[in-house]
Backbone as JSON Lines, residues from 0, in Angstrom:
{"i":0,"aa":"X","n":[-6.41,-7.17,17.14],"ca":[-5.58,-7.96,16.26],"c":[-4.3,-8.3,17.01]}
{"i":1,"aa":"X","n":[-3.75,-9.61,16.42],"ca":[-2.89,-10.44,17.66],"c":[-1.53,-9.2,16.74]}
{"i":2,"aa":"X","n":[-0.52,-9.17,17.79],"ca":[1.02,-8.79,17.05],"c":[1.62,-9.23,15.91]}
{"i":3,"aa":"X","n":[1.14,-10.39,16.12],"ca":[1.79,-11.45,14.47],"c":[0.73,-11.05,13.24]}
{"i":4,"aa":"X","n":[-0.14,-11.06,13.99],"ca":[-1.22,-10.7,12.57],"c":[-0.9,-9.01,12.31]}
{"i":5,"aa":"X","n":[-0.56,-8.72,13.0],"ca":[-0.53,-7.56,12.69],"c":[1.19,-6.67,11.81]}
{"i":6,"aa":"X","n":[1.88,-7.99,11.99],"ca":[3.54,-8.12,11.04],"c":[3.45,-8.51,9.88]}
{"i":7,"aa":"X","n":[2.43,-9.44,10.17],"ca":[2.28,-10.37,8.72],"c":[1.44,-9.19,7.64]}
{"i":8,"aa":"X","n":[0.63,-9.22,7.98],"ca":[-0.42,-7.84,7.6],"c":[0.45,-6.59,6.93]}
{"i":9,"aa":"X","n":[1.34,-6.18,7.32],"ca":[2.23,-5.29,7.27],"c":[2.92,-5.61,6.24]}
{"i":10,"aa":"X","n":[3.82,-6.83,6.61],"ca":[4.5,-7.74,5.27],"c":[3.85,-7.74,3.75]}
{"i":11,"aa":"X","n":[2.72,-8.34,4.19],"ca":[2.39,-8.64,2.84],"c":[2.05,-7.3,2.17]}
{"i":12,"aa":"X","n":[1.3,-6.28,3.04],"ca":[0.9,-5.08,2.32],"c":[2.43,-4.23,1.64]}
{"i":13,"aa":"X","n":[3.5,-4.47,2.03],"ca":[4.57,-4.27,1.82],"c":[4.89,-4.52,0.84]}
{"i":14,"aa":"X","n":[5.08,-5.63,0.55],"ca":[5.36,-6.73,-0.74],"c":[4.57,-5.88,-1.8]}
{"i":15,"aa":"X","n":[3.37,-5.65,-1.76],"ca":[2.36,-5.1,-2.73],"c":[3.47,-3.94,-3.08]}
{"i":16,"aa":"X","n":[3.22,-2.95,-2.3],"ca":[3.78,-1.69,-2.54],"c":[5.07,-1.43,-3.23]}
{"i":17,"aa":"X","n":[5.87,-2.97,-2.59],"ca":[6.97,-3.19,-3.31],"c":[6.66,-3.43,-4.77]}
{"i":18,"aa":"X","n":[6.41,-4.31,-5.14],"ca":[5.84,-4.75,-6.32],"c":[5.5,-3.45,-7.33]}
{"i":19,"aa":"X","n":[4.48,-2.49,-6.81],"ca":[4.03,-1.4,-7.36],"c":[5.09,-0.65,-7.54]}
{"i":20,"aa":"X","n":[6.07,-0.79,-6.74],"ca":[7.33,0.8,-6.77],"c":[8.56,0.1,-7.88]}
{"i":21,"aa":"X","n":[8.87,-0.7,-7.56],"ca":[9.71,-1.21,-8.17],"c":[10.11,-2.36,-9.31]}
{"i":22,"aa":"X","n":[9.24,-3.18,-9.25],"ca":[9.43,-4.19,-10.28],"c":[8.6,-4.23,-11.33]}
{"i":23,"aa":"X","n":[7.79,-3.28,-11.64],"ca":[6.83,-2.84,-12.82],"c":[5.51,-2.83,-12.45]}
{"i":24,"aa":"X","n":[4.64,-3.06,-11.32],"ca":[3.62,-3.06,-11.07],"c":[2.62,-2.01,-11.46]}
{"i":25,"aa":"X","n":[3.72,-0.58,-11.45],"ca":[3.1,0.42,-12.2],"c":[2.28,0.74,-13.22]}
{"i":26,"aa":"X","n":[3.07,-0.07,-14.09],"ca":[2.85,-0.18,-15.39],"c":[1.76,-1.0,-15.86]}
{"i":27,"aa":"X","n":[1.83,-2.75,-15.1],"ca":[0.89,-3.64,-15.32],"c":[-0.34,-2.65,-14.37]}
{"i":28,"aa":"X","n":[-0.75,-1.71,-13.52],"ca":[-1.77,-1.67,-12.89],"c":[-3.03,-0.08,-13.77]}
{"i":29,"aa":"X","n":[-1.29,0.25,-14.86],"ca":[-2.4,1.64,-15.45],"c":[-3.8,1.15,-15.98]}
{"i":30,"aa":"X","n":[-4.81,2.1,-15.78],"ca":[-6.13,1.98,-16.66],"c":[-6.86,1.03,-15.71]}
{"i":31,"aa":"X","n":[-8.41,0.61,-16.3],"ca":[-9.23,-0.34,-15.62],"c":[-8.52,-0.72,-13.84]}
{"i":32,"aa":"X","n":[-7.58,-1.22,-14.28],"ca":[-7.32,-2.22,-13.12],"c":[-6.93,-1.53,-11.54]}
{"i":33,"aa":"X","n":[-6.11,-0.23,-12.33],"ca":[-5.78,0.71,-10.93],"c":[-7.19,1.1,-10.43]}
{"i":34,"aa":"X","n":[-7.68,1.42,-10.98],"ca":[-9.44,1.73,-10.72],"c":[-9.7,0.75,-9.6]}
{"i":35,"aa":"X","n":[-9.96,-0.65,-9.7],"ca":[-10.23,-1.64,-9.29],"c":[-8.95,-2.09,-8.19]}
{"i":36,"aa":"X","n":[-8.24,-2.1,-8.35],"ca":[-7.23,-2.38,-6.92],"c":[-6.78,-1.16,-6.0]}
{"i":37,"aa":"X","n":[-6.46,-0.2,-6.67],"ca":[-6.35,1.34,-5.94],"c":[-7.78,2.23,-5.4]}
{"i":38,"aa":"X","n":[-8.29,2.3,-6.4],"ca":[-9.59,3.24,-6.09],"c":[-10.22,3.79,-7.47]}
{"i":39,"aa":"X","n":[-11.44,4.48,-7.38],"ca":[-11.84,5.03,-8.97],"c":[-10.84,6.52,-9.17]}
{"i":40,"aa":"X","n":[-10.24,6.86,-7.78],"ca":[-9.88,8.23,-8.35],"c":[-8.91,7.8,-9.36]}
{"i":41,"aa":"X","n":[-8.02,6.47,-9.64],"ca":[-6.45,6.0,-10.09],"c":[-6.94,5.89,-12.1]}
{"i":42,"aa":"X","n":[-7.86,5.81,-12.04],"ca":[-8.43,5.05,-13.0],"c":[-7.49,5.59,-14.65]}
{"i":43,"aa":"X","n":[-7.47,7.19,-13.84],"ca":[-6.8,7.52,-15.36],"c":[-5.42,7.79,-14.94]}
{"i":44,"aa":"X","n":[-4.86,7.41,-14.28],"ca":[-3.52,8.0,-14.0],"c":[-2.3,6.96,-14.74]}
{"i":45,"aa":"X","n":[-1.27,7.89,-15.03],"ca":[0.07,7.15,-15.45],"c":[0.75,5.94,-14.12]}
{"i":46,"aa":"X","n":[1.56,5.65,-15.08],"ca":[2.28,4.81,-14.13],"c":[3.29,5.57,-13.18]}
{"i":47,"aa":"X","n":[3.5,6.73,-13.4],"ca":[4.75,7.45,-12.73],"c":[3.39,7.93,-11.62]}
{"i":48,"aa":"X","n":[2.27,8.65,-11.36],"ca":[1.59,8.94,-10.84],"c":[0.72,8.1,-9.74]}
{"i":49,"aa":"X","n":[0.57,6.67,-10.88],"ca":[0.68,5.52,-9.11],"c":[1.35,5.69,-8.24]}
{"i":50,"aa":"X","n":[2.77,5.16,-8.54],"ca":[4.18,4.86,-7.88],"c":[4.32,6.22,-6.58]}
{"i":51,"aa":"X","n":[4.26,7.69,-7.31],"ca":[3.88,8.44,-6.39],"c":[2.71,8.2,-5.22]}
{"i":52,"aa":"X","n":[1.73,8.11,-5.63],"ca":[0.34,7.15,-4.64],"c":[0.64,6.44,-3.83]}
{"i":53,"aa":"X","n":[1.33,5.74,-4.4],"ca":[2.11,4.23,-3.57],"c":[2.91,4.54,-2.45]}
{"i":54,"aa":"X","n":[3.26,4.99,-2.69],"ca":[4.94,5.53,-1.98],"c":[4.55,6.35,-0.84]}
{"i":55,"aa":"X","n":[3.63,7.69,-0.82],"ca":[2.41,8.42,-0.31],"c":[1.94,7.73,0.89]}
{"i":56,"aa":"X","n":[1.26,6.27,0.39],"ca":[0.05,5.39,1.26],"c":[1.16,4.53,2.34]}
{"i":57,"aa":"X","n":[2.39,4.21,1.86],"ca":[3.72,3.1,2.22],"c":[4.35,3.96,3.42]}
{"i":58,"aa":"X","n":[4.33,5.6,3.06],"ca":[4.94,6.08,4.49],"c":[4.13,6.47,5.82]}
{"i":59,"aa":"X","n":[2.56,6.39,5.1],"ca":[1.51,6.38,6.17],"c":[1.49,5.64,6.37]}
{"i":60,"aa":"X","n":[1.72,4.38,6.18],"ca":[1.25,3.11,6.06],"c":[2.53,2.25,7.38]}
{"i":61,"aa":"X","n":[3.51,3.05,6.78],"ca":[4.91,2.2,7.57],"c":[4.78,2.71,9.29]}
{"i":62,"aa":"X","n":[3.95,4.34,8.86],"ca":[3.63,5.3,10.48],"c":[2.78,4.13,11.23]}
{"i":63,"aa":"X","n":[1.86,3.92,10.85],"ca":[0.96,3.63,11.19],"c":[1.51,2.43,12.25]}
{"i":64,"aa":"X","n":[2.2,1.29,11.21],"ca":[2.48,0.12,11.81],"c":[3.2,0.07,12.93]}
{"i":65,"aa":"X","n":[4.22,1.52,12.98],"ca":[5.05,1.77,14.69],"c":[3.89,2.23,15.41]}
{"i":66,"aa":"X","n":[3.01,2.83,15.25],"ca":[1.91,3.16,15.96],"c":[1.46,1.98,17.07]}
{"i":67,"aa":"X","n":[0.85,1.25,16.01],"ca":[0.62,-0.1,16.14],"c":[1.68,-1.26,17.08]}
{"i":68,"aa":"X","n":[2.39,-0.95,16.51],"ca":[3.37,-1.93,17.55],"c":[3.02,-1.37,19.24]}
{"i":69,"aa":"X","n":[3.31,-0.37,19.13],"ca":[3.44,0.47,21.01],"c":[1.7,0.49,21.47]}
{"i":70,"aa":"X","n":[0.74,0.88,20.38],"ca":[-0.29,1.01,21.15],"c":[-1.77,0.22,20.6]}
{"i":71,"aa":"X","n":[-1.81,-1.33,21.01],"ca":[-2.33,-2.42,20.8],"c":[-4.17,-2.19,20.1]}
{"i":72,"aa":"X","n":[-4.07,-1.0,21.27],"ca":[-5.81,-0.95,20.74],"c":[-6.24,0.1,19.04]}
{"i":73,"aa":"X","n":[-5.14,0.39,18.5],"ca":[-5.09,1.05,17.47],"c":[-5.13,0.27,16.5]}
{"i":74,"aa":"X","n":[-4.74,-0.88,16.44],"ca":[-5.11,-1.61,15.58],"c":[-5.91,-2.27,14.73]}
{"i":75,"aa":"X","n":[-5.96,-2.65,13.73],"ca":[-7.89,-2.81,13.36],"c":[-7.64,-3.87,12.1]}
């Protein structure tokens, strides 16, 4: 994966997480839908219990991407 694809990629997955942590995404994603965009384990969880999830996947997630920057073939 080129460097840019791999910022942009980052970005947008960002935005999501943002969305989820902060501007109510929590809330719109309890029941059915967390199931379906998160995973089946989310299915019954609160909204305070996403946001935790979220936040969880965002600092692996943020690791990952310095990873990524320095070592090209890690990328996927």
């Amino acid at each position: 994966m080129s460097l840019i694809a791999w910022i942009i990629q980052y970005a947008v997955q960002s935005l999501l997480y943002k969305w989820i942590l902060s501007w109510g995404g929590a809330k719109w994603l309890v029941g059915l839908k967390s199931a379906l965009t998160l995973g089946w384990i989310t299915w019954d969880w609160n909204a305070e219990q996403i946001r935790l999830y979220i936040l969880i996947i965002w600092i692996f997630s943020s690791l990952w991407f310095v990873v990524g920057l320095f070592k090209p073939e890690l990328r996927f």
